[in-house]
Amino acid sequence: IDIGGESSRPGAPEVSSDDELRRVMPVIEALYGNIDVPISIDTSKPIVMKEAFAAGASIVNDVNALRSEGALQMAAELGADVCLMHMQGQPKDMQQQPHYKDVVADVEQFLLARASDCIAAGIKKEQILFDPGYGFGKTLEHNYALVKHLPSIIALGYPVLVGMSRKSMIGNLLNRNVDERLAGSITLATIAAQQGAHIIRVHDVQETADAVNIVNMLTTIE
């Protein structure tokens, strides 16, 4: 279960540490001990990581890939599993003319460099996840290039998390509002599962789980 208190949608304003803590801590405290799955804290702030882990979180999911001051050291100190996401720019400006020489190669190089920094800081390789960052400083074409070439990212040797559920990469392609993106979300989740994604971050859990279970069934058939 991924819990966050600061929106990372395009154009979203920054949120103070105090406000972020007020939003996430009651949720983590209510869930910890009552669910049998890991709790992930979606934050870039070291103090939020620390307080969330004290309350029961065990994964840091950082859209900034632990580049904020003190974030890498805090994650290492906590012994956290970490999800490193690629983002060009910041949420407030990331969709203003994003550009790449080669989006797949650039994303791969960034993630490998961040993994190297994590390992140097004391985080173990097996504690690291990659997220290509769909919708974070990418055009429609960039996003779908990263979908098509997801196996290349998986081949880097780290588990890969994908988060495409209900995003504008679906809405802009199909001309669908947020509440009309279920079919597109499940389609992308199915493709990601077929390609070998390890974690699929979604809103519509039951529907996506059904699709992934069908994909998993096919892997058992010779």
mmCIF file of C-alpha atoms in Angstrom:
data_model
loop_
_atom_site.group_PDB
_atom_site.id
_atom_site.type_symbol
_atom_site.label_atom_id
_atom_site.label_comp_id
_atom_site.label_asym_id
_atom_site.label_seq_id
_atom_site.Cartn_x
_atom_site.Cartn_y
_atom_site.Cartn_z
ATOM 1 C CA ILE A 1 0.000 0.000 0.000
ATOM 2 C CA ASP A 2 1.526 3.293 -1.152
ATOM 3 C CA ILE A 3 0.711 6.376 0.931
ATOM 4 C CA GLY A 4 1.584 9.925 -0.029
ATOM 5 C CA GLY A 5 0.700 13.385 1.233
ATOM 6 C CA GLU A 6 2.003 15.556 -1.604
ATOM 7 C CA SER A 7 0.590 15.521 -5.121
ATOM 8 C CA SER A 8 3.099 14.975 -7.909
ATOM 9 C CA ARG A 9 0.660 15.704 -10.735
ATOM 10 C CA PRO A 10 1.914 18.131 -13.386
ATOM 11 C CA GLY A 11 1.765 21.673 -12.027
ATOM 12 C CA ALA A 12 1.272 20.566 -8.429
ATOM 13 C CA PRO A 13 2.598 22.989 -5.765
ATOM 14 C CA GLU A 14 5.065 21.909 -3.106
ATOM 15 C CA VAL A 15 3.786 20.904 0.332
ATOM 16 C CA SER A 16 5.538 21.565 3.644
ATOM 17 C CA SER A 17 6.904 18.713 5.744
ATOM 18 C CA ASP A 18 4.397 19.507 8.512
ATOM 19 C CA ASP A 19 1.439 19.356 6.137
ATOM 20 C CA GLU A 20 2.714 16.166 4.555
ATOM 21 C CA LEU A 21 3.140 14.510 7.954
ATOM 22 C CA ARG A 22 -0.341 15.581 9.038
ATOM 23 C CA ARG A 23 -1.761 13.871 5.969
ATOM 24 C CA VAL A 24 0.146 10.575 6.006
ATOM 25 C CA MET A 25 0.836 9.715 9.633
ATOM 26 C CA PRO A 26 -2.754 8.961 10.715
ATOM 27 C CA VAL A 27 -3.160 6.654 7.704
ATOM 28 C CA ILE A 28 0.055 4.737 8.358
ATOM 29 C CA GLU A 29 -0.738 4.424 12.063
ATOM 30 C CA ALA A 30 -4.226 3.132 11.281
ATOM 31 C CA LEU A 31 -2.988 0.564 8.755
ATOM 32 C CA TYR A 32 0.144 -0.760 10.465
ATOM 33 C CA GLY A 33 -0.592 -4.006 12.231
ATOM 34 C CA ASN A 34 -3.964 -4.351 10.518
ATOM 35 C CA ILE A 35 -2.763 -5.343 7.052
ATOM 36 C CA ASP A 36 -0.337 -8.049 5.987
ATOM 37 C CA VAL A 37 1.320 -6.156 3.125
ATOM 38 C CA PRO A 38 4.227 -3.678 3.232
ATOM 39 C CA ILE A 39 3.506 0.026 3.613
ATOM 40 C CA SER A 40 5.258 2.372 1.202
ATOM 41 C CA ILE A 41 5.741 6.074 1.937
ATOM 42 C CA ASP A 42 5.605 8.229 -1.175
ATOM 43 C CA THR A 43 7.843 11.167 -0.260
ATOM 44 C CA SER A 44 11.060 12.992 -1.081
ATOM 45 C CA LYS A 45 11.529 14.481 2.402
ATOM 46 C CA PRO A 46 13.924 12.838 4.908
ATOM 47 C CA ILE A 47 11.862 13.826 7.956
ATOM 48 C CA VAL A 48 8.726 12.282 6.456
ATOM 49 C CA MET A 49 10.661 9.095 5.681
ATOM 50 C CA LYS A 50 11.907 8.911 9.275
ATOM 51 C CA GLU A 51 8.513 9.471 10.894
ATOM 52 C CA ALA A 52 6.753 7.119 8.479
ATOM 53 C CA PHE A 53 9.222 4.324 9.224
ATOM 54 C CA ALA A 54 8.806 4.853 12.953
ATOM 55 C CA ALA A 55 5.065 4.311 12.390
ATOM 56 C CA GLY A 56 5.500 1.135 10.337
ATOM 57 C CA ALA A 57 6.442 1.956 6.737
ATOM 58 C CA SER A 58 9.186 -0.161 5.179
ATOM 59 C CA ILE A 59 9.548 1.180 1.622
ATOM 60 C CA VAL A 60 10.503 4.650 0.399
ATOM 61 C CA ASN A 61 8.892 5.507 -2.945
ATOM 62 C CA ASP A 62 10.570 8.720 -4.075
ATOM 63 C CA VAL A 63 9.658 10.482 -7.324
ATOM 64 C CA ASN A 64 12.900 12.432 -6.901
ATOM 65 C CA ALA A 65 15.018 9.252 -6.637
ATOM 66 C CA LEU A 66 16.569 10.296 -3.300
ATOM 67 C CA ARG A 67 18.163 13.430 -4.775
ATOM 68 C CA SER A 68 16.795 15.827 -2.135
ATOM 69 C CA GLU A 69 19.269 16.922 0.501
ATOM 70 C CA GLY A 70 19.657 14.205 3.134
ATOM 71 C CA ALA A 71 17.211 11.793 1.484
ATOM 72 C CA LEU A 72 19.771 9.205 0.364
ATOM 73 C CA GLN A 73 21.466 9.181 3.762
ATOM 74 C CA MET A 74 18.133 8.858 5.564
ATOM 75 C CA ALA A 75 17.001 5.928 3.416
ATOM 76 C CA ALA A 76 20.301 4.168 4.061
ATOM 77 C CA GLU A 77 20.085 4.864 7.797
ATOM 78 C CA LEU A 78 16.554 3.439 7.917
ATOM 79 C CA GLY A 79 17.586 0.308 6.025
ATOM 80 C CA ALA A 80 14.754 1.040 3.625
ATOM 81 C CA ASP A 81 13.784 -0.695 0.453
ATOM 82 C CA VAL A 82 13.698 2.122 -2.085
ATOM 83 C CA CYS A 83 11.885 2.803 -5.338
ATOM 84 C CA LEU A 84 13.897 5.135 -7.553
ATOM 85 C CA MET A 85 11.793 6.965 -10.134
ATOM 86 C CA HIS A 86 12.947 8.917 -13.160
ATOM 87 C CA MET A 87 11.607 12.455 -13.461
ATOM 88 C CA GLN A 88 12.801 15.236 -15.758
ATOM 89 C CA GLY A 89 12.340 18.529 -13.917
ATOM 90 C CA GLN A 90 9.933 18.914 -11.004
ATOM 91 C CA PRO A 91 6.137 18.443 -10.859
ATOM 92 C CA LYS A 92 5.538 22.191 -11.178
ATOM 93 C CA ASP A 93 7.384 22.377 -14.526
ATOM 94 C CA MET A 94 8.078 18.827 -15.712
ATOM 95 C CA GLN A 95 5.547 18.874 -18.547
ATOM 96 C CA GLN A 96 6.867 22.095 -20.076
ATOM 97 C CA GLN A 97 8.530 20.821 -23.260
ATOM 98 C CA PRO A 98 10.255 17.654 -21.977
ATOM 99 C CA HIS A 99 12.973 16.471 -24.334
ATOM 100 C CA TYR A 100 15.454 13.607 -24.611
ATOM 101 C CA LYS A 101 18.149 12.478 -27.013
ATOM 102 C CA ASP A 102 16.864 8.912 -26.500
ATOM 103 C CA VAL A 103 14.222 8.607 -23.807
ATOM 104 C CA VAL A 104 14.791 4.892 -23.110
ATOM 105 C CA ALA A 105 18.579 5.173 -22.934
ATOM 106 C CA ASP A 106 18.417 8.393 -20.904
ATOM 107 C CA VAL A 107 16.032 6.877 -18.355
ATOM 108 C CA GLU A 108 18.145 3.734 -18.062
ATOM 109 C CA GLN A 109 21.345 5.721 -17.539
ATOM 110 C CA PHE A 110 19.712 7.864 -14.862
ATOM 111 C CA LEU A 111 18.335 4.887 -12.938
ATOM 112 C CA LEU A 112 21.616 3.000 -13.040
ATOM 113 C CA ALA A 113 23.477 6.076 -11.802
ATOM 114 C CA ARG A 114 21.066 6.514 -8.900
ATOM 115 C CA ALA A 115 21.333 2.820 -8.035
ATOM 116 C CA SER A 116 25.106 3.165 -7.956
ATOM 117 C CA ASP A 117 24.821 6.116 -5.567
ATOM 118 C CA CYS A 118 22.440 4.131 -3.354
ATOM 119 C CA ILE A 119 24.788 1.162 -3.186
ATOM 120 C CA ALA A 120 27.707 3.470 -2.359
ATOM 121 C CA ALA A 121 25.625 4.913 0.495
ATOM 122 C CA GLY A 122 25.038 1.464 1.967
ATOM 123 C CA ILE A 123 21.717 0.438 0.445
ATOM 124 C CA LYS A 124 21.870 -3.135 -0.854
ATOM 125 C CA LYS A 125 21.204 -3.854 -4.520
ATOM 126 C CA GLU A 126 18.362 -6.214 -3.597
ATOM 127 C CA GLN A 127 16.634 -3.319 -1.782
ATOM 128 C CA ILE A 128 16.370 -1.200 -4.944
ATOM 129 C CA LEU A 129 13.413 -0.930 -7.343
ATOM 130 C CA PHE A 130 13.250 1.062 -10.575
ATOM 131 C CA ASP A 131 10.308 3.131 -11.831
ATOM 132 C CA PRO A 132 10.567 4.609 -15.360
ATOM 133 C CA GLY A 133 8.376 7.514 -14.268
ATOM 134 C CA TYR A 134 5.495 7.428 -16.706
ATOM 135 C CA GLY A 135 4.024 10.919 -17.006
ATOM 136 C CA PHE A 136 6.880 12.619 -15.174
ATOM 137 C CA GLY A 137 8.533 14.919 -17.692
ATOM 138 C CA LYS A 138 7.496 12.884 -20.733
ATOM 139 C CA THR A 139 5.438 13.485 -23.835
ATOM 140 C CA LEU A 140 2.833 10.988 -24.992
ATOM 141 C CA GLU A 141 5.383 9.452 -27.370
ATOM 142 C CA HIS A 142 8.023 9.255 -24.618
ATOM 143 C CA ASN A 143 5.597 7.388 -22.352
ATOM 144 C CA TYR A 144 4.662 4.805 -24.940
ATOM 145 C CA ALA A 145 8.289 4.340 -25.990
ATOM 146 C CA LEU A 146 8.983 3.415 -22.365
ATOM 147 C CA VAL A 147 6.061 0.971 -22.438
ATOM 148 C CA LYS A 148 7.294 -0.654 -25.646
ATOM 149 C CA HIS A 149 10.853 -0.935 -24.371
ATOM 150 C CA LEU A 150 10.021 -1.916 -20.772
ATOM 151 C CA PRO A 151 11.848 -5.261 -21.237
ATOM 152 C CA SER A 152 15.057 -3.305 -21.812
ATOM 153 C CA ILE A 153 14.642 -1.550 -18.466
ATOM 154 C CA ILE A 154 13.830 -4.828 -16.727
ATOM 155 C CA ALA A 155 16.981 -6.329 -18.250
ATOM 156 C CA LEU A 156 19.077 -3.862 -16.220
ATOM 157 C CA GLY A 157 18.784 -6.333 -13.350
ATOM 158 C CA TYR A 158 16.546 -4.517 -10.877
ATOM 159 C CA PRO A 159 12.862 -5.158 -10.095
ATOM 160 C CA VAL A 160 10.693 -2.652 -11.952
ATOM 161 C CA LEU A 161 7.590 -0.884 -10.675
ATOM 162 C CA VAL A 162 5.247 0.747 -13.162
ATOM 163 C CA GLY A 163 2.564 3.318 -12.428
ATOM 164 C CA MET A 164 0.325 4.165 -15.380
ATOM 165 C CA SER A 165 -3.124 3.806 -13.830
ATOM 166 C CA ARG A 166 -5.557 6.567 -14.888
ATOM 167 C CA LYS A 167 -2.739 8.820 -16.123
ATOM 168 C CA SER A 168 -2.932 11.415 -18.874
ATOM 169 C CA MET A 169 -0.992 9.099 -21.201
ATOM 170 C CA ILE A 170 -4.291 7.197 -21.364
ATOM 171 C CA GLY A 171 -6.623 10.182 -21.333
ATOM 172 C CA ASN A 172 -4.755 12.148 -23.993
ATOM 173 C CA LEU A 173 -4.510 9.177 -26.352
ATOM 174 C CA LEU A 174 -8.114 8.019 -25.986
ATOM 175 C CA ASN A 175 -9.768 11.342 -25.130
ATOM 176 C CA ARG A 176 -11.065 9.974 -21.840
ATOM 177 C CA ASN A 177 -11.653 11.746 -18.527
ATOM 178 C CA VAL A 178 -10.041 10.337 -15.384
ATOM 179 C CA ASP A 179 -13.156 8.355 -14.466
ATOM 180 C CA GLU A 180 -13.240 6.804 -17.948
ATOM 181 C CA ARG A 181 -9.742 5.315 -18.000
ATOM 182 C CA LEU A 182 -10.328 1.870 -16.500
ATOM 183 C CA ALA A 183 -10.018 -0.016 -19.800
ATOM 184 C CA GLY A 184 -6.853 1.852 -20.732
ATOM 185 C CA SER A 185 -5.362 1.326 -17.281
ATOM 186 C CA ILE A 186 -6.014 -2.419 -17.349
ATOM 187 C CA THR A 187 -4.637 -2.684 -20.883
ATOM 188 C CA LEU A 188 -1.366 -1.051 -19.853
ATOM 189 C CA ALA A 189 -1.170 -3.140 -16.680
ATOM 190 C CA THR A 190 -1.670 -6.301 -18.737
ATOM 191 C CA ILE A 191 1.067 -5.300 -21.183
ATOM 192 C CA ALA A 192 3.413 -4.475 -18.299
ATOM 193 C CA ALA A 193 2.709 -7.827 -16.633
ATOM 194 C CA GLN A 194 3.332 -9.676 -19.892
ATOM 195 C CA GLN A 195 6.641 -7.869 -20.262
ATOM 196 C CA GLY A 196 7.760 -8.844 -16.769
ATOM 197 C CA ALA A 197 7.069 -5.842 -14.531
ATOM 198 C CA HIS A 198 7.432 -6.851 -10.890
ATOM 199 C CA ILE A 199 5.063 -4.326 -9.264
ATOM 200 C CA ILE A 200 2.096 -2.575 -10.866
ATOM 201 C CA ARG A 201 0.824 0.467 -8.983
ATOM 202 C CA VAL A 202 -2.915 0.896 -9.565
ATOM 203 C CA HIS A 203 -6.118 2.467 -8.307
ATOM 204 C CA ASP A 204 -8.529 -0.239 -9.497
ATOM 205 C CA VAL A 205 -7.086 -3.141 -7.555
ATOM 206 C CA GLN A 206 -9.595 -5.964 -8.134
ATOM 207 C CA GLU A 207 -9.944 -5.391 -11.864
ATOM 208 C CA THR A 208 -6.188 -5.165 -12.383
ATOM 209 C CA ALA A 209 -5.536 -8.205 -10.205
ATOM 210 C CA ASP A 210 -7.922 -10.205 -12.394
ATOM 211 C CA ALA A 211 -5.986 -9.190 -15.508
ATOM 212 C CA VAL A 212 -2.617 -9.986 -13.921
ATOM 213 C CA ASN A 213 -3.857 -13.364 -12.679
ATOM 214 C CA ILE A 214 -4.785 -14.274 -16.255
ATOM 215 C CA VAL A 215 -1.320 -13.231 -17.443
ATOM 216 C CA ASN A 216 0.247 -15.305 -14.665
ATOM 217 C CA MET A 217 -1.865 -18.316 -15.641
ATOM 218 C CA LEU A 218 -0.519 -18.164 -19.168
ATOM 219 C CA THR A 219 3.056 -18.326 -17.866
ATOM 220 C CA THR A 220 2.274 -21.777 -16.377
ATOM 221 C CA ILE A 221 1.123 -23.203 -19.708
ATOM 222 C CA GLU A 222 3.700 -24.805 -21.984
#
